[in-house]
Amino acid sequence: MRMQRMRQATDQVFTVMVWIAAAVALAVLATILVHVISRGAPRLSWEFLTQNPRRMGREGGILPTILGTVYLTAVAVLVASPVGVAAAVYLSDYARQGWVTRTIRFATETLAGVPSIIFGIFGFAFLVTYLKLGWSILSGGLTLAFMILPTIVRTSEEAIQAVPGSYREGSLALGATRWQTVRRVVIPAASPGIVTGIVLGIGRAIGETAAVILTAGSSLLPPRWITDPTRTMSVHLYILATEGISMPNAYGTATVLVVVILAINGVANYLRRRMSAVLAR
């Protein structure tokens, strides 16, 4: 009886600690959002979203930075997503579990923790200089793809490994090949987790600054092709704030950036719930 009361007391203490930690995290998030949006929302207007910047960003809008952010993120996701999912499928369903797979997993986990400036230096040395791609959307997008690839690989592999083995056994018993099983059974069942990994990669790509400056440049002209340099919203925010060009425009850019990230996460959560509901039927 005494041990039971001690376990109940311990459980209550840890429950309270978890609630306190969650409340602190939400309070910090709310404080940041209120601070940024309250200062940036008055700057938002149709002209701010659709005009080109003037006088180095002191006046005008942020349309080129919005386009640059979209283009860079699109290149990164289009390159990293199929490669990351394919690597996860190989590690989970094709590779023999041994020192090779352990080495690959260790490498991806290590790459996930590498500072972004290292990726930026690599992208500048290899893509911009050696391959002569120059400061461009292509160089920046490929660098961001290298950055988000480990996240997509690890989350996709965990999602694929979480698929019950009975799914694979049932498909193989019905005469399907291993590839048919992976393509029609395993990947659809793991799709919510795969989408989560891709969304995490998108969030990191949108908010990146150092690697983008070194590979995509910081041009304020609207990009027309993937070989053109560009400036993302995060880079624009960094330059406006650190160089003291215009704090109102910096907060306005930050507000647009926050809204975009929240919208992406909201859409991803909705799609993940829909896919989970469809798979549960």
GROMACS .gro file of C-alpha atoms in nm:
model
  281
    1MET     CA    1   0.000   0.000   0.000
    2ARG     CA    2   0.282   0.236   0.087
    3MET     CA    3   0.465   0.156  -0.237
    4GLN     CA    4   0.148   0.220  -0.435
    5ARG     CA    5   0.106   0.564  -0.275
    6MET     CA    6   0.471   0.644  -0.351
    7ARG     CA    7   0.423   0.546  -0.716
    8GLN     CA    8   0.111   0.759  -0.740
    9ALA     CA    9   0.290   1.056  -0.584
   10THR     CA   10   0.584   1.014  -0.822
   11ASP     CA   11   0.347   0.991  -1.118
   12GLN     CA   12   0.171   1.310  -1.011
   13VAL     CA   13   0.501   1.495  -0.969
   14PHE     CA   14   0.621   1.399  -1.317
   15THR     CA   15   0.279   1.485  -1.463
   16VAL     CA   16   0.300   1.833  -1.313
   17MET     CA   17   0.657   1.873  -1.443
   18VAL     CA   18   0.549   1.776  -1.794
   19TRP     CA   19   0.262   2.025  -1.786
   20ILE     CA   20   0.494   2.299  -1.662
   21ALA     CA   21   0.745   2.226  -1.939
   22ALA     CA   22   0.468   2.233  -2.201
   23ALA     CA   23   0.331   2.560  -2.060
   24VAL     CA   24   0.677   2.721  -2.067
   25ALA     CA   25   0.732   2.612  -2.428
   26LEU     CA   26   0.393   2.748  -2.535
   27ALA     CA   27   0.455   3.072  -2.345
   28VAL     CA   28   0.789   3.124  -2.520
   29LEU     CA   29   0.634   3.052  -2.860
   30ALA     CA   30   0.341   3.286  -2.792
   31THR     CA   31   0.576   3.564  -2.675
   32ILE     CA   32   0.784   3.542  -2.990
   33LEU     CA   33   0.480   3.536  -3.218
   34VAL     CA   34   0.311   3.828  -3.042
   35HIS     CA   35   0.631   4.035  -3.046
   36VAL     CA   36   0.698   3.976  -3.416
   37ILE     CA   37   0.342   3.998  -3.546
   38SER     CA   38   0.245   4.301  -3.338
   39ARG     CA   39   0.536   4.495  -3.484
   40GLY     CA   40   0.518   4.356  -3.837
   41ALA     CA   41   0.145   4.338  -3.905
   42PRO     CA   42   0.104   4.720  -3.946
   43ARG     CA   43   0.362   4.708  -4.225
   44LEU     CA   44   0.174   4.446  -4.425
   45SER     CA   45  -0.016   4.558  -4.732
   46TRP     CA   46  -0.077   4.444  -5.086
   47GLU     CA   47   0.195   4.679  -5.208
   48PHE     CA   48   0.442   4.536  -4.955
   49LEU     CA   49   0.380   4.185  -5.087
   50THR     CA   50   0.378   4.266  -5.460
   51GLN     CA   51   0.631   4.544  -5.511
   52ASN     CA   52   1.007   4.525  -5.559
   53PRO     CA   53   1.228   4.671  -5.285
   54ARG     CA   54   1.371   5.018  -5.336
   55ARG     CA   55   1.671   5.189  -5.178
   56MET     CA   56   1.821   4.857  -5.061
   57GLY     CA   57   1.496   4.760  -4.888
   58ARG     CA   58   1.419   5.086  -4.708
   59GLU     CA   59   1.113   5.128  -4.926
   60GLY     CA   60   0.895   4.913  -5.147
   61GLY     CA   61   0.799   4.553  -5.098
   62ILE     CA   62   0.946   4.204  -5.074
   63LEU     CA   63   0.816   4.026  -5.387
   64PRO     CA   64   1.161   3.912  -5.513
   65THR     CA   65   1.243   3.763  -5.173
   66ILE     CA   66   0.914   3.572  -5.167
   67LEU     CA   67   0.988   3.432  -5.513
   68GLY     CA   68   1.345   3.350  -5.413
   69THR     CA   69   1.227   3.164  -5.104
   70VAL     CA   70   0.973   2.962  -5.303
   71TYR     CA   71   1.217   2.873  -5.580
   72LEU     CA   72   1.501   2.772  -5.349
   73THR     CA   73   1.274   2.562  -5.130
   74ALA     CA   74   1.115   2.397  -5.434
   75VAL     CA   75   1.455   2.297  -5.577
   76ALA     CA   76   1.569   2.163  -5.239
   77VAL     CA   77   1.253   1.957  -5.182
   78LEU     CA   78   1.238   1.822  -5.539
   79VAL     CA   79   1.597   1.700  -5.510
   80ALA     CA   80   1.606   1.581  -5.149
   81SER     CA   81   1.264   1.415  -5.117
   82PRO     CA   82   1.298   1.132  -5.373
   83VAL     CA   83   1.660   1.069  -5.277
   84GLY     CA   84   1.579   1.068  -4.905
   85VAL     CA   85   1.278   0.838  -4.936
   86ALA     CA   86   1.467   0.602  -5.168
   87ALA     CA   87   1.757   0.586  -4.922
   88ALA     CA   88   1.516   0.516  -4.636
   89VAL     CA   89   1.350   0.235  -4.834
   90TYR     CA   90   1.690   0.084  -4.911
   91LEU     CA   91   1.802   0.095  -4.547
   92SER     CA   92   1.474  -0.051  -4.419
   93ASP     CA   93   1.376  -0.313  -4.676
   94TYR     CA   94   1.672  -0.394  -4.899
   95ALA     CA   95   2.004  -0.350  -4.721
   96ARG     CA   96   2.145  -0.621  -4.498
   97GLN     CA   97   2.167  -0.497  -4.143
   98GLY     CA   98   2.536  -0.474  -4.065
   99TRP     CA   99   2.826  -0.235  -4.039
  100VAL     CA  100   2.743  -0.074  -4.374
  101THR     CA  101   2.392   0.029  -4.269
  102ARG     CA  102   2.519   0.135  -3.927
  103THR     CA  103   2.779   0.353  -4.097
  104ILE     CA  104   2.519   0.510  -4.324
  105ARG     CA  105   2.289   0.584  -4.032
  106PHE     CA  106   2.577   0.732  -3.833
  107ALA     CA  107   2.670   0.950  -4.130
  108THR     CA  108   2.315   1.082  -4.175
  109GLU     CA  109   2.282   1.156  -3.804
  110THR     CA  110   2.616   1.337  -3.812
  111LEU     CA  111   2.517   1.541  -4.118
  112ALA     CA  112   2.194   1.642  -3.947
  113GLY     CA  113   2.398   1.808  -3.673
  114VAL     CA  114   2.650   1.985  -3.897
  115PRO     CA  115   2.622   2.367  -3.873
  116SER     CA  116   2.462   2.527  -4.176
  117ILE     CA  117   2.767   2.748  -4.239
  118ILE     CA  118   2.966   2.431  -4.317
  119PHE     CA  119   2.713   2.337  -4.584
  120GLY     CA  120   2.737   2.692  -4.712
  121ILE     CA  121   3.116   2.677  -4.742
  122PHE     CA  122   3.091   2.340  -4.917
  123GLY     CA  123   2.826   2.472  -5.156
  124PHE     CA  124   3.035   2.781  -5.231
  125ALA     CA  125   3.354   2.583  -5.291
  126PHE     CA  126   3.200   2.295  -5.488
  127LEU     CA  127   2.888   2.431  -5.660
  128VAL     CA  128   2.957   2.801  -5.699
  129THR     CA  129   3.332   2.786  -5.768
  130TYR     CA  130   3.432   2.436  -5.885
  131LEU     CA  131   3.123   2.355  -6.095
  132LYS     CA  132   3.097   2.723  -6.195
  133LEU     CA  133   2.725   2.742  -6.122
  134GLY     CA  134   2.776   3.084  -5.967
  135TRP     CA  135   2.552   3.244  -5.706
  136SER     CA  136   2.222   3.108  -5.824
  137ILE     CA  137   1.896   2.942  -5.729
  138LEU     CA  138   2.042   2.610  -5.845
  139SER     CA  139   2.349   2.638  -5.620
  140GLY     CA  140   2.142   2.747  -5.321
  141GLY     CA  141   1.873   2.486  -5.379
  142LEU     CA  142   2.123   2.201  -5.407
  143THR     CA  143   2.299   2.318  -5.091
  144LEU     CA  144   1.969   2.326  -4.905
  145ALA     CA  145   1.893   1.979  -5.043
  146PHE     CA  146   2.215   1.851  -4.886
  147MET     CA  147   2.110   2.010  -4.558
  148ILE     CA  148   1.759   1.866  -4.536
  149LEU     CA  149   1.846   1.524  -4.681
  150PRO     CA  150   1.952   1.368  -4.345
  151THR     CA  151   1.627   1.479  -4.181
  152ILE     CA  152   1.417   1.326  -4.457
  153VAL     CA  153   1.618   1.003  -4.454
  154ARG     CA  154   1.593   0.949  -4.078
  155THR     CA  155   1.224   1.038  -4.040
  156SER     CA  156   1.126   0.838  -4.349
  157GLU     CA  157   1.323   0.535  -4.230
  158GLU     CA  158   1.157   0.547  -3.888
  159ALA     CA  159   0.814   0.577  -4.052
  160ILE     CA  160   0.884   0.281  -4.282
  161GLN     CA  161   1.016   0.067  -3.997
  162ALA     CA  162   0.699   0.144  -3.801
  163VAL     CA  163   0.484  -0.026  -4.066
  164PRO     CA  164   0.377  -0.365  -3.923
  165GLY     CA  165   0.556  -0.665  -4.067
  166SER     CA  166   0.221  -0.832  -4.131
  167TYR     CA  167   0.158  -0.579  -4.410
  168ARG     CA  168   0.467  -0.696  -4.595
  169GLU     CA  169   0.402  -1.064  -4.525
  170GLY     CA  170   0.043  -1.040  -4.647
  171SER     CA  171   0.146  -0.865  -4.968
  172LEU     CA  172   0.423  -1.113  -5.041
  173ALA     CA  173   0.190  -1.405  -4.966
  174LEU     CA  174  -0.050  -1.275  -5.231
  175GLY     CA  175   0.224  -1.296  -5.493
  176ALA     CA  176   0.348  -0.937  -5.499
  177THR     CA  177   0.716  -0.870  -5.555
  178ARG     CA  178   0.924  -0.686  -5.298
  179TRP     CA  179   0.915  -0.366  -5.505
  180GLN     CA  180   0.538  -0.391  -5.548
  181THR     CA  181   0.504  -0.441  -5.174
  182VAL     CA  182   0.718  -0.137  -5.098
  183ARG     CA  183   0.548   0.084  -5.357
  184ARG     CA  184   0.185  -0.013  -5.295
  185VAL     CA  185   0.182  -0.116  -4.929
  186VAL     CA  186   0.477   0.010  -4.727
  187ILE     CA  187   0.517   0.364  -4.862
  188PRO     CA  188   0.143   0.447  -4.849
  189ALA     CA  189   0.126   0.319  -4.490
  190ALA     CA  190   0.433   0.524  -4.394
  191SER     CA  191   0.326   0.835  -4.586
  192PRO     CA  192   0.219   1.038  -4.278
  193GLY     CA  193   0.565   1.003  -4.126
  194ILE     CA  194   0.734   1.070  -4.460
  195VAL     CA  195   0.532   1.389  -4.502
  196THR     CA  196   0.638   1.496  -4.153
  197GLY     CA  197   1.004   1.459  -4.246
  198ILE     CA  198   0.959   1.657  -4.567
  199VAL     CA  199   0.780   1.935  -4.378
  200LEU     CA  200   1.061   1.952  -4.123
  201GLY     CA  201   1.304   1.986  -4.411
  202ILE     CA  202   1.095   2.262  -4.568
  203GLY     CA  203   1.093   2.451  -4.240
  204ARG     CA  204   1.470   2.433  -4.215
  205ALA     CA  205   1.517   2.536  -4.577
  206ILE     CA  206   1.287   2.839  -4.549
  207GLY     CA  207   1.457   2.969  -4.237
  208GLU     CA  208   1.817   2.918  -4.353
  209THR     CA  209   2.041   3.223  -4.391
  210ALA     CA  210   2.416   3.155  -4.384
  211ALA     CA  211   2.424   2.879  -4.644
  212VAL     CA  212   2.194   3.075  -4.876
  213ILE     CA  213   2.405   3.391  -4.872
  214LEU     CA  214   2.714   3.192  -4.972
  215THR     CA  215   2.546   3.002  -5.256
  216ALA     CA  216   2.240   3.192  -5.383
  217GLY     CA  217   2.367   3.545  -5.325
  218SER     CA  218   2.151   3.835  -5.212
  219SER     CA  219   2.025   3.999  -5.530
  220LEU     CA  220   1.711   4.209  -5.496
  221LEU     CA  221   1.615   4.160  -5.862
  222PRO     CA  222   1.325   3.919  -5.932
  223PRO     CA  223   1.472   3.582  -6.038
  224ARG     CA  224   1.374   3.461  -6.383
  225TRP     CA  225   1.561   3.131  -6.408
  226ILE     CA  226   1.739   2.886  -6.179
  227THR     CA  227   2.077   3.027  -6.285
  228ASP     CA  228   1.990   3.373  -6.148
  229PRO     CA  229   2.100   3.487  -5.800
  230THR     CA  230   1.829   3.563  -5.551
  231ARG     CA  231   1.758   3.669  -5.193
  232THR     CA  232   1.528   3.479  -4.960
  233MET     CA  233   1.305   3.632  -4.694
  234SER     CA  234   1.530   3.512  -4.413
  235VAL     CA  235   1.837   3.668  -4.577
  236HIS     CA  236   1.643   3.989  -4.644
  237LEU     CA  237   1.533   4.000  -4.280
  238TYR     CA  238   1.890   3.943  -4.161
  239ILE     CA  239   2.034   4.220  -4.381
  240LEU     CA  240   1.762   4.472  -4.295
  241ALA     CA  241   1.801   4.412  -3.922
  242THR     CA  242   2.179   4.378  -3.886
  243GLU     CA  243   2.264   4.670  -4.113
  244GLY     CA  244   1.994   4.893  -3.965
  245ILE     CA  245   1.835   4.958  -4.302
  246SER     CA  246   1.471   4.941  -4.194
  247MET     CA  247   1.342   4.771  -3.880
  248PRO     CA  248   0.974   4.816  -3.980
  249ASN     CA  249   1.039   4.631  -4.306
  250ALA     CA  250   1.243   4.371  -4.116
  251TYR     CA  251   0.949   4.302  -3.884
  252GLY     CA  252   0.713   4.297  -4.181
  253THR     CA  253   0.931   4.038  -4.354
  254ALA     CA  254   0.952   3.835  -4.034
  255THR     CA  255   0.574   3.836  -4.005
  256VAL     CA  256   0.531   3.706  -4.360
  257LEU     CA  257   0.794   3.439  -4.289
  258VAL     CA  258   0.616   3.328  -3.971
  259VAL     CA  259   0.278   3.316  -4.145
  260VAL     CA  260   0.422   3.108  -4.431
  261ILE     CA  261   0.581   2.856  -4.193
  262LEU     CA  262   0.261   2.829  -3.987
  263ALA     CA  263   0.057   2.780  -4.306
  264ILE     CA  264   0.290   2.507  -4.433
  265ASN     CA  265   0.277   2.324  -4.101
  266GLY     CA  266  -0.101   2.358  -4.086
  267VAL     CA  267  -0.149   2.218  -4.436
  268ALA     CA  268   0.097   1.936  -4.363
  269ASN     CA  269  -0.083   1.842  -4.041
  270TYR     CA  270  -0.416   1.841  -4.224
  271LEU     CA  271  -0.281   1.618  -4.502
  272ARG     CA  272  -0.120   1.385  -4.248
  273ARG     CA  273  -0.448   1.346  -4.060
  274ARG     CA  274  -0.637   1.282  -4.382
  275MET     CA  275  -0.387   1.018  -4.492
  276SER     CA  276  -0.395   0.854  -4.151
  277ALA     CA  277  -0.774   0.849  -4.158
  278VAL     CA  278  -0.779   0.696  -4.506
  279LEU     CA  279  -0.526   0.428  -4.407
  280ALA     CA  280  -0.726   0.345  -4.093
  281ARG     CA  281  -1.038   0.261  -4.295
   0.00000   0.00000   0.00000
